[in-house]
Short mmCIF file of C-alpha atoms in Angstrom, two decimals:
data_model
loop_
_atom_site.label_atom_id
_atom_site.label_comp_id
_atom_site.label_asym_id
_atom_site.label_seq_id
_atom_site.Cartn_x
_atom_site.Cartn_y
_atom_site.Cartn_z
CA MET S 1426 71.53 -45.73 59.68
CA SER S 1427 73.20 -49.14 59.54
CA GLU S 1428 76.90 -49.29 58.89
CA SER S 1429 78.08 -50.14 55.37
CA PHE S 1430 80.73 -52.74 54.60
CA GLY S 1431 83.28 -50.02 53.83
CA GLN S 1432 82.58 -48.17 57.07
CA ALA S 1433 82.83 -51.37 59.11
CA LEU S 1434 86.07 -52.31 57.36
CA LYS S 1435 87.58 -48.91 58.13
CA ARG S 1436 86.50 -49.11 61.77
CA LEU S 1437 87.88 -52.62 62.21
CA ARG S 1438 91.16 -51.68 60.49
CA GLY S 1439 91.71 -48.97 63.10
CA SER S 1440 95.27 -47.68 63.12
CA ARG S 1441 96.60 -50.44 60.92
CA SER S 1442 97.73 -49.40 57.47
CA LEU S 1443 96.08 -50.50 54.25
CA ARG S 1444 99.25 -52.37 53.38
CA ASP S 1445 99.24 -54.31 56.67
CA VAL S 1446 95.58 -55.34 56.30
CA ALA S 1447 96.13 -56.30 52.66
CA ARG S 1448 99.07 -58.50 53.64
CA LEU S 1449 97.13 -60.20 56.46
CA ALA S 1450 94.17 -60.93 54.17
CA SER S 1451 96.27 -61.81 51.10
CA VAL S 1452 94.53 -59.17 48.97
CA SER S 1453 95.84 -56.05 47.22
CA LYS S 1454 96.18 -52.68 48.92
CA SER S 1455 94.04 -51.04 46.21
CA GLN S 1456 91.28 -53.62 46.82
CA VAL S 1457 91.13 -52.71 50.53
CA SER S 1458 91.04 -49.02 49.65
CA ASP S 1459 88.29 -49.49 47.05
CA LEU S 1460 86.19 -51.53 49.46
CA GLU S 1461 86.49 -48.90 52.19
CA ASN S 1462 85.49 -46.11 49.82
CA GLY S 1463 82.61 -48.00 48.20
CA ARG S 1464 84.20 -48.13 44.75
CA ARG S 1465 84.03 -51.92 44.74
CA LYS S 1466 81.41 -54.40 45.97
CA PRO S 1467 82.72 -57.03 48.37
CA THR S 1468 82.67 -60.65 47.29
CA VAL S 1469 82.10 -63.49 49.73
CA GLN S 1470 85.74 -64.55 49.27
CA SER S 1471 87.26 -61.12 49.95
CA ALA S 1472 84.91 -60.46 52.86
CA THR S 1473 85.79 -63.82 54.43
CA ALA S 1474 89.54 -63.16 54.08
CA LEU S 1475 89.27 -59.67 55.60
CA ASP S 1476 86.95 -60.92 58.36
CA ARG S 1477 89.54 -63.50 59.44
CA ALA S 1478 92.44 -61.05 59.18
CA LEU S 1479 90.67 -58.48 61.36
CA GLU S 1480 89.01 -61.07 63.70
CA ALA S 1481 85.57 -59.59 62.96
CA HIS S 1482 83.74 -62.82 63.93
CA GLY S 1483 81.58 -62.88 60.76
CA GLU S 1484 80.52 -59.24 60.84
CA LEU S 1485 82.10 -58.41 57.47
CA VAL S 1486 80.72 -61.57 55.86
CA VAL S 1487 77.16 -60.66 56.90
CA LEU S 1488 77.53 -57.12 55.57
CA ALA S 1489 79.00 -58.42 52.31
CA GLU S 1490 76.09 -60.78 51.79
CA SER S 1491 73.59 -57.98 52.39
CA GLU S 1492 75.35 -55.67 49.94
CA SER S 1493 76.21 -58.16 47.26
CA GLY S 1494 74.63 -57.55 43.88
CA PRO S 1495 72.01 -59.77 42.28
CA SER S 1496 72.96 -63.33 41.46
CA SER S 1497 73.23 -64.53 37.90
CA LEU S 1498 69.80 -66.15 38.18
CA GLU S 1499 68.30 -62.92 39.55
CA GLN S 1500 69.89 -61.00 36.72
CA ALA S 1501 68.44 -63.53 34.26
CA ASP S 1502 64.97 -63.07 35.78
CA SER S 1503 65.28 -59.29 35.53
CA LEU S 1504 66.43 -59.52 31.92
CA GLN S 1505 63.56 -61.84 31.02
CA ARG S 1506 60.98 -59.55 32.61
CA GLY S 1507 62.36 -56.51 30.83
CA LEU S 1508 62.39 -58.21 27.45
CA HIS S 1509 58.91 -59.63 27.99
CA GLU S 1510 57.55 -56.20 28.87
CA ALA S 1511 59.24 -54.65 25.82
CA LEU S 1512 57.67 -57.25 23.52
CA ALA S 1513 54.25 -56.84 25.15
CA ALA S 1514 54.34 -53.07 24.67
CA GLY S 1515 54.23 -53.31 20.88
CA PRO S 1516 51.52 -54.56 18.50
CA LEU S 1517 50.95 -58.34 18.56
CA SER S 1518 51.62 -60.43 15.50
CA GLY S 1519 49.12 -62.99 14.30
CA VAL S 1520 51.39 -65.77 15.56
CA SER S 1521 51.62 -64.20 19.05
CA LEU S 1522 47.85 -63.86 19.25
CA ASP S 1523 47.39 -67.48 18.21
CA GLU S 1524 49.79 -68.45 21.00
CA VAL S 1525 47.71 -66.57 23.55
CA GLU S 1526 44.51 -68.30 22.47
CA TRP S 1527 46.23 -71.70 22.36
CA THR S 1528 47.44 -71.17 25.95
CA VAL S 1529 43.89 -70.42 27.10
CA ALA S 1530 42.60 -73.53 25.32
CA ARG S 1531 45.39 -75.62 26.87
CA HIS S 1532 44.36 -74.54 30.36
CA GLY S 1533 40.75 -75.42 29.51
CA ARG S 1534 41.82 -78.97 28.66
CA ALA S 1535 43.99 -79.16 31.78
CA THR S 1536 40.93 -78.64 34.01
CA ARG S 1537 39.86 -82.17 33.12
CA TYR S 1538 42.93 -83.87 34.57
CA ARG S 1539 45.18 -81.49 36.57
CA PRO S 1540 44.64 -80.98 40.32
CA GLU S 1541 43.21 -77.53 40.97
CA SER S 1542 45.97 -76.65 43.45
CA GLU S 1543 48.57 -77.22 40.72
CA LEU S 1544 46.60 -75.57 37.92
CA LEU S 1545 45.83 -72.32 39.72
CA PRO S 1546 49.43 -70.93 39.92
CA ASP S 1547 49.94 -71.53 36.19
CA LEU S 1548 46.63 -69.86 35.39
CA ILE S 1549 47.61 -66.79 37.42
CA THR S 1550 51.06 -66.56 35.79
CA ASP S 1551 49.67 -66.74 32.25
CA PHE S 1552 46.86 -64.35 33.15
CA ALA S 1553 49.47 -61.82 34.32
CA ASP S 1554 51.14 -62.10 30.91
CA LEU S 1555 47.80 -61.61 29.20
CA ARG S 1556 47.05 -58.52 31.26
CA LEU S 1557 50.44 -57.11 30.26
CA LEU S 1558 49.64 -57.65 26.59
CA MET S 1559 46.34 -55.80 27.01
CA THR S 1560 48.20 -52.68 28.17
CA GLY S 1561 50.21 -52.55 24.93
CA ARG S 1562 49.41 -50.74 21.70
CA GLN S 1563 46.95 -53.06 19.95
CA SER S 1564 44.49 -52.67 17.11
CA GLU S 1565 40.77 -52.86 17.88
CA ARG S 1566 40.56 -56.34 16.33
CA VAL S 1567 43.47 -57.67 18.40
CA ARG S 1568 42.19 -56.02 21.59
CA LYS S 1569 38.83 -57.74 21.13
CA ARG S 1570 40.46 -61.16 20.82
CA LEU S 1571 42.60 -60.45 23.90
CA THR S 1572 39.51 -59.38 25.84
CA ILE S 1573 37.74 -62.61 24.91
CA ALA S 1574 40.82 -64.53 26.06
CA ALA S 1575 40.71 -62.60 29.35
CA ALA S 1576 37.02 -63.46 29.79
CA ARG S 1577 37.73 -67.16 29.26
CA MET S 1578 40.74 -67.10 31.60
CA SER S 1579 38.62 -65.36 34.26
CA GLY S 1580 36.10 -68.16 33.95
CA LEU S 1581 38.83 -70.78 34.37
CA VAL S 1582 40.18 -69.06 37.49
CA ALA S 1583 36.65 -68.83 38.92
CA LEU S 1584 35.94 -72.48 38.12
CA THR S 1585 39.21 -73.59 39.73
CA LEU S 1586 38.51 -71.55 42.88
CA LEU S 1587 34.97 -72.96 43.01
CA LYS S 1588 36.30 -76.53 43.01
CA LEU S 1589 38.73 -75.56 45.77
CA GLY S 1590 35.84 -74.15 47.82
CA ASP S 1591 37.20 -70.59 47.72
CA GLU S 1592 34.58 -67.83 47.75
CA ARG S 1593 36.82 -65.52 45.72
CA SER S 1594 35.48 -67.33 42.68
CA LYS S 1595 32.46 -64.98 42.81
CA SER S 1596 34.59 -61.95 41.98
CA TRP S 1597 36.17 -63.75 39.02
CA TRP S 1598 32.74 -64.58 37.54
CA ARG S 1599 31.97 -60.84 37.56
CA THR S 1600 35.27 -60.04 35.87
CA GLY S 1601 34.66 -62.70 33.23
CA ARG S 1602 31.16 -61.43 32.50
CA ALA S 1603 32.41 -57.85 32.21
CA ALA S 1604 35.16 -58.88 29.77
CA ALA S 1605 32.81 -60.98 27.62
CA ALA S 1606 30.24 -58.17 27.51
CA SER S 1607 32.95 -55.65 26.61
CA ALA S 1608 33.99 -57.85 23.69
CA GLU S 1609 30.32 -58.38 22.73
CA ASP S 1610 30.93 -62.12 22.59
CA ARG S 1611 27.58 -63.81 23.24
CA ALA S 1612 28.99 -67.35 23.19
CA THR S 1613 31.59 -66.59 25.86
CA LEU S 1614 29.10 -64.65 27.99
CA SER S 1615 26.70 -67.61 27.75
CA TRP S 1616 29.48 -70.01 28.81
CA ILE S 1617 30.40 -67.86 31.82
CA TYR S 1618 26.77 -67.62 33.00
CA ALA S 1619 26.46 -71.39 32.65
CA GLN S 1620 29.60 -72.00 34.70
CA GLU S 1621 28.58 -69.41 37.30
CA ALA S 1622 25.26 -71.22 37.71
CA TYR S 1623 27.26 -74.07 39.23
CA GLN S 1624 28.49 -71.70 41.96
CA LEU S 1625 24.90 -71.06 43.05
CA TYR S 1626 23.90 -74.70 42.61
CA TYR S 1627 26.62 -76.00 44.92
CA SER S 1628 25.99 -73.24 47.47
CA GLY S 1629 22.32 -74.29 47.69
CA ASP S 1630 20.78 -71.34 45.83
CA LEU S 1631 18.73 -73.49 43.46
CA TYR S 1632 16.42 -70.72 42.27
CA GLY S 1633 19.44 -68.55 41.50
CA ALA S 1634 21.09 -71.46 39.67
CA VAL S 1635 18.00 -71.89 37.47
CA GLU S 1636 17.92 -68.15 36.77
CA LEU S 1637 21.57 -68.05 35.64
CA ALA S 1638 21.19 -71.26 33.61
CA VAL S 1639 18.22 -69.75 31.78
CA ARG S 1640 20.15 -66.53 31.20
CA ALA S 1641 23.05 -68.52 29.75
CA GLN S 1642 20.66 -70.07 27.24
CA HIS S 1643 19.16 -66.65 26.49
CA TRP S 1644 22.52 -65.06 25.70
CA ALA S 1645 23.41 -67.84 23.28
CA GLY S 1646 20.54 -66.61 21.14
CA GLY S 1647 20.27 -69.85 19.21
CA LEU S 1648 24.01 -70.13 18.51
CA PRO S 1649 25.35 -73.71 18.45
CA CYS S 1650 27.73 -73.06 21.35
CA VAL S 1651 28.74 -74.67 24.64
CA GLY S 1652 26.83 -72.33 26.97
CA PRO S 1653 23.33 -73.80 26.44
CA ALA S 1654 24.65 -77.38 26.38
CA LEU S 1655 26.30 -76.74 29.76
CA ALA S 1656 23.47 -74.68 31.26
CA ALA S 1657 20.43 -76.81 30.42
CA PRO S 1658 21.64 -79.92 32.35
CA LEU S 1659 22.47 -77.73 35.35
CA GLU S 1660 18.97 -76.28 35.15
CA ALA S 1661 17.60 -79.84 35.10
CA ARG S 1662 19.61 -80.81 38.19
CA ALA S 1663 18.34 -77.76 40.10
CA HIS S 1664 14.74 -78.53 39.09
CA ALA S 1665 15.24 -82.10 40.29
CA LEU S 1666 16.38 -80.92 43.71
CA LEU S 1667 13.29 -78.71 43.81
CA SER S 1668 11.17 -81.82 43.08
CA ARG S 1669 10.02 -80.67 39.64
CA PRO S 1670 10.09 -83.81 37.47
CA ASP S 1671 8.34 -82.24 34.46
CA ALA S 1672 10.69 -79.23 34.37
CA THR S 1673 13.65 -81.59 34.81
CA ALA S 1674 12.62 -83.65 31.80
CA VAL S 1675 12.12 -80.54 29.65
CA ALA S 1676 15.53 -79.13 30.60
CA LEU S 1677 17.22 -82.46 29.84
CA ALA S 1678 15.57 -82.51 26.42
CA HIS S 1679 16.90 -78.98 25.78
CA ALA S 1680 20.34 -80.16 26.90
CA GLN S 1681 20.34 -83.11 24.53
CA ASP S 1682 19.27 -80.84 21.66
CA ALA S 1683 22.01 -78.31 22.47
CA LEU S 1684 24.61 -81.08 22.64
CA SER S 1685 23.52 -82.50 19.28
CA ARG S 1686 24.14 -79.11 17.64
CA LEU S 1687 27.71 -78.74 18.89
CA PRO S 1688 30.57 -79.16 16.40
CA ASP S 1689 33.13 -81.87 17.14
CA GLU S 1690 35.73 -79.39 18.44
CA ASP S 1691 33.28 -78.30 21.18
CA ARG S 1692 32.83 -81.88 22.41
CA GLU S 1693 36.41 -82.55 23.52
CA GLU S 1694 37.40 -82.94 27.16
CA SER S 1695 37.78 -79.30 28.21
CA ALA S 1696 36.17 -76.68 30.43
CA PHE S 1697 35.27 -74.88 27.19
CA SER S 1698 33.47 -77.90 25.76
CA TYR S 1699 30.60 -80.23 26.60
CA SER S 1700 30.70 -83.96 25.94
CA GLU S 1701 28.44 -86.99 25.83
CA SER S 1702 30.10 -88.23 29.04
CA GLN S 1703 29.12 -85.04 30.87
CA MET S 1704 25.58 -85.26 29.53
CA ALA S 1705 25.25 -88.82 30.88
CA PHE S 1706 26.67 -87.78 34.26
CA HIS S 1707 24.41 -84.73 34.60
CA ALA S 1708 21.29 -86.60 33.47
CA GLY S 1709 22.11 -89.38 35.94
CA ASN S 1710 22.59 -86.82 38.69
CA ALA S 1711 19.20 -85.26 37.94
CA TRP S 1712 17.42 -88.62 38.03
CA THR S 1713 19.27 -89.44 41.27
CA HIS S 1714 17.86 -86.31 42.89
CA LEU S 1715 14.37 -87.39 41.76
CA GLU S 1716 15.10 -90.87 43.21
CA ASP S 1717 14.47 -92.53 39.85
CA THR S 1718 17.30 -94.98 40.48
CA ASP S 1719 16.76 -97.11 37.38
CA ARG S 1720 17.21 -94.19 34.99
CA ALA S 1721 19.94 -92.72 37.15
CA SER S 1722 22.00 -95.92 37.35
CA ALA S 1723 21.75 -96.48 33.60
CA GLU S 1724 23.01 -92.96 32.80
CA LEU S 1725 25.72 -93.00 35.47
CA THR S 1726 27.05 -96.38 34.36
CA ARG S 1727 27.20 -95.08 30.79
CA ALA S 1728 29.05 -91.98 32.03
CA LEU S 1729 31.74 -94.15 33.67
CA ASP S 1730 32.19 -96.02 30.40
CA LEU S 1731 32.60 -92.74 28.49
CA TYR S 1732 34.85 -90.75 30.84
CA PRO S 1733 38.62 -91.13 30.45
CA CYS S 1734 40.43 -92.43 33.54
CA SER S 1735 42.33 -89.13 33.74
CA ASP S 1736 39.16 -87.20 34.64
CA HIS S 1737 39.39 -87.86 38.37
CA THR S 1738 36.85 -85.27 39.52
CA ASP S 1739 33.85 -86.17 37.36
CA ARG S 1740 34.45 -89.91 37.65
CA ALA S 1741 34.46 -89.56 41.44
CA LEU S 1742 31.23 -87.54 41.36
CA VAL S 1743 29.60 -90.19 39.16
CA ARG S 1744 30.63 -92.93 41.59
CA LEU S 1745 29.24 -90.91 44.51
CA ASP S 1746 25.92 -90.56 42.68
CA LEU S 1747 25.86 -94.33 42.19
CA ALA S 1748 26.45 -94.65 45.94
CA MET S 1749 23.53 -92.31 46.53
CA CYS S 1750 21.33 -94.55 44.34
CA THR S 1751 22.36 -97.49 46.53
CA ALA S 1752 21.41 -95.51 49.65
CA ILE S 1753 18.03 -94.62 48.15
CA ALA S 1754 17.47 -98.30 47.38
CA GLY S 1755 17.80 -99.00 51.13
CA ASP S 1756 21.30 -100.43 51.45
CA PRO S 1757 23.18 -97.92 53.63
CA ALA S 1758 26.14 -100.20 54.29
CA SER S 1759 26.90 -100.73 50.61
CA ALA S 1760 26.27 -97.04 49.87
CA ALA S 1761 28.72 -95.95 52.57
CA GLU S 1762 31.31 -98.48 51.38
CA GLN S 1763 30.99 -97.22 47.77
CA ALA S 1764 31.39 -93.61 48.88
CA MET S 1765 34.29 -94.43 51.19
CA ASN S 1766 36.14 -96.34 48.45
CA THR S 1767 35.59 -93.45 46.05
CA VAL S 1768 37.21 -90.97 48.42
CA VAL S 1769 40.04 -93.29 49.52
CA GLU S 1770 40.95 -94.35 45.97
CA LEU S 1771 40.98 -90.77 44.71
CA PRO S 1772 44.50 -89.26 44.60
CA GLU S 1773 44.81 -86.92 47.55
CA GLU S 1774 45.44 -83.85 45.39
CA HIS S 1775 42.04 -84.41 43.71
CA ARG S 1776 40.03 -84.58 46.96
CA THR S 1777 38.61 -81.12 46.54
CA ALA S 1778 35.89 -79.42 48.56
CA LEU S 1779 33.41 -80.35 45.82
CA ILE S 1780 34.14 -84.07 46.16
CA MET S 1781 33.90 -84.03 49.94
CA TYR S 1782 30.65 -82.03 49.75
CA ARG S 1783 29.01 -84.75 47.63
CA ALA S 1784 30.42 -87.56 49.81
CA ARG S 1785 28.82 -85.92 52.84
CA ASP S 1786 25.50 -85.94 50.96
CA VAL S 1787 25.75 -89.71 50.80
CA ALA S 1788 26.56 -89.94 54.52
CA ASP S 1789 23.67 -87.61 55.38
CA ARG S 1790 21.29 -89.72 53.28
CA VAL S 1791 21.43 -92.54 55.84
CA PRO S 1792 21.31 -90.78 59.25
CA GLU S 1793 19.34 -93.66 60.76
CA ALA S 1794 22.27 -95.96 59.99
CA ARG S 1795 24.89 -94.10 61.99
CA ARG S 1796 25.84 -97.27 63.84
CA VAL S 1797 26.41 -99.31 60.68
CA LEU S 1798 30.13 -100.09 60.49
CA GLU S 1799 30.58 -98.83 56.92
CA VAL S 1800 28.68 -95.60 57.62
CA LYS S 1801 30.84 -94.94 60.70
CA ALA S 1802 33.98 -95.51 58.61
CA LEU S 1803 32.77 -93.09 55.94
CA ARG S 1804 32.01 -90.42 58.53
CA GLU S 1805 35.45 -90.86 60.09
CA ILE S 1806 37.12 -90.27 56.72
CA LEU S 1807 35.01 -87.18 56.08
CA ALA S 1808 35.83 -85.84 59.54
CA ARG S 1809 39.58 -85.91 58.94
CA PRO S 1810 41.14 -82.50 58.42
CA SER S 1811 42.24 -81.78 54.86
CA GLU S 1812 45.98 -81.74 54.22
#
């Protein structure tokens, strides 16, 4: 076993009396005795004085630091955790429950402007608080609302991980679906399926993406909710990549109908909403995949007019689709320059895996132009390691 401060002090004191050591260190005799017998914790000041008096070369200071009690800030943290756990153990008031749901909604809005690397830690912290609340004594009605909140938070974590290119998002989709099903909330389950369809879409599983998008619309069961409005455009984009123009047009019509039925509060800029700007972006993306550049450019230009400047991710994706339209039109130099400017002008914290994935699509669209100066510059930027 390692030696304690008191044991080391006694050893270093040797044959000297307590009084002699106390005099050399300018401390009281009782203080030396208490420290040796473990009745008192050493402070940095007393340890330093005794270390000098006994010529211990820092040994007593090191032992004092290892044995010192928690700092005031550590004590504050411990007190806060204990109080938080005590409050969570009891039944929630209506005000507390409203606060939980407001926090979830706030994170949903934050997905439209906060960098994913900054958002994720806050999501995890608030999710830990939510999980603690769910272990408390709650009524059936309150537990259902907490479970719905957990489903929505799971979806936000999954969506954030997806944008960061982290495969752990798949597990969070499952958790979100299980929570929504447990709460028997069709609208939330529909929303989660719609968001999860994006996971398959961006991983190249287009048939799976269509299947989940259709399931999202099924679970909505005719409800005027975000799930179908989010899922139908994704279905259209997958059909477009599969070269199905008729199915694409039908899915876009379903999307426009679903959007028209949404109440105003479900059209705000949030992960839990669907807006006219997103509809324009997704329609433009679908027409881009079908190489209908006239329709695509019109929708994408409208999307840029509608999106707020704070929505860095979607605005960048829209600009990359416009670059793709330029490449399809046969101007690889201009397309590469547009894509390069989009990436370079994007704040570094917003250059997620999703953005770089789409930029590489533009570069891959013009393989025969590898020697074009702008194309080479774009490929050099994409080849740089991420920070």
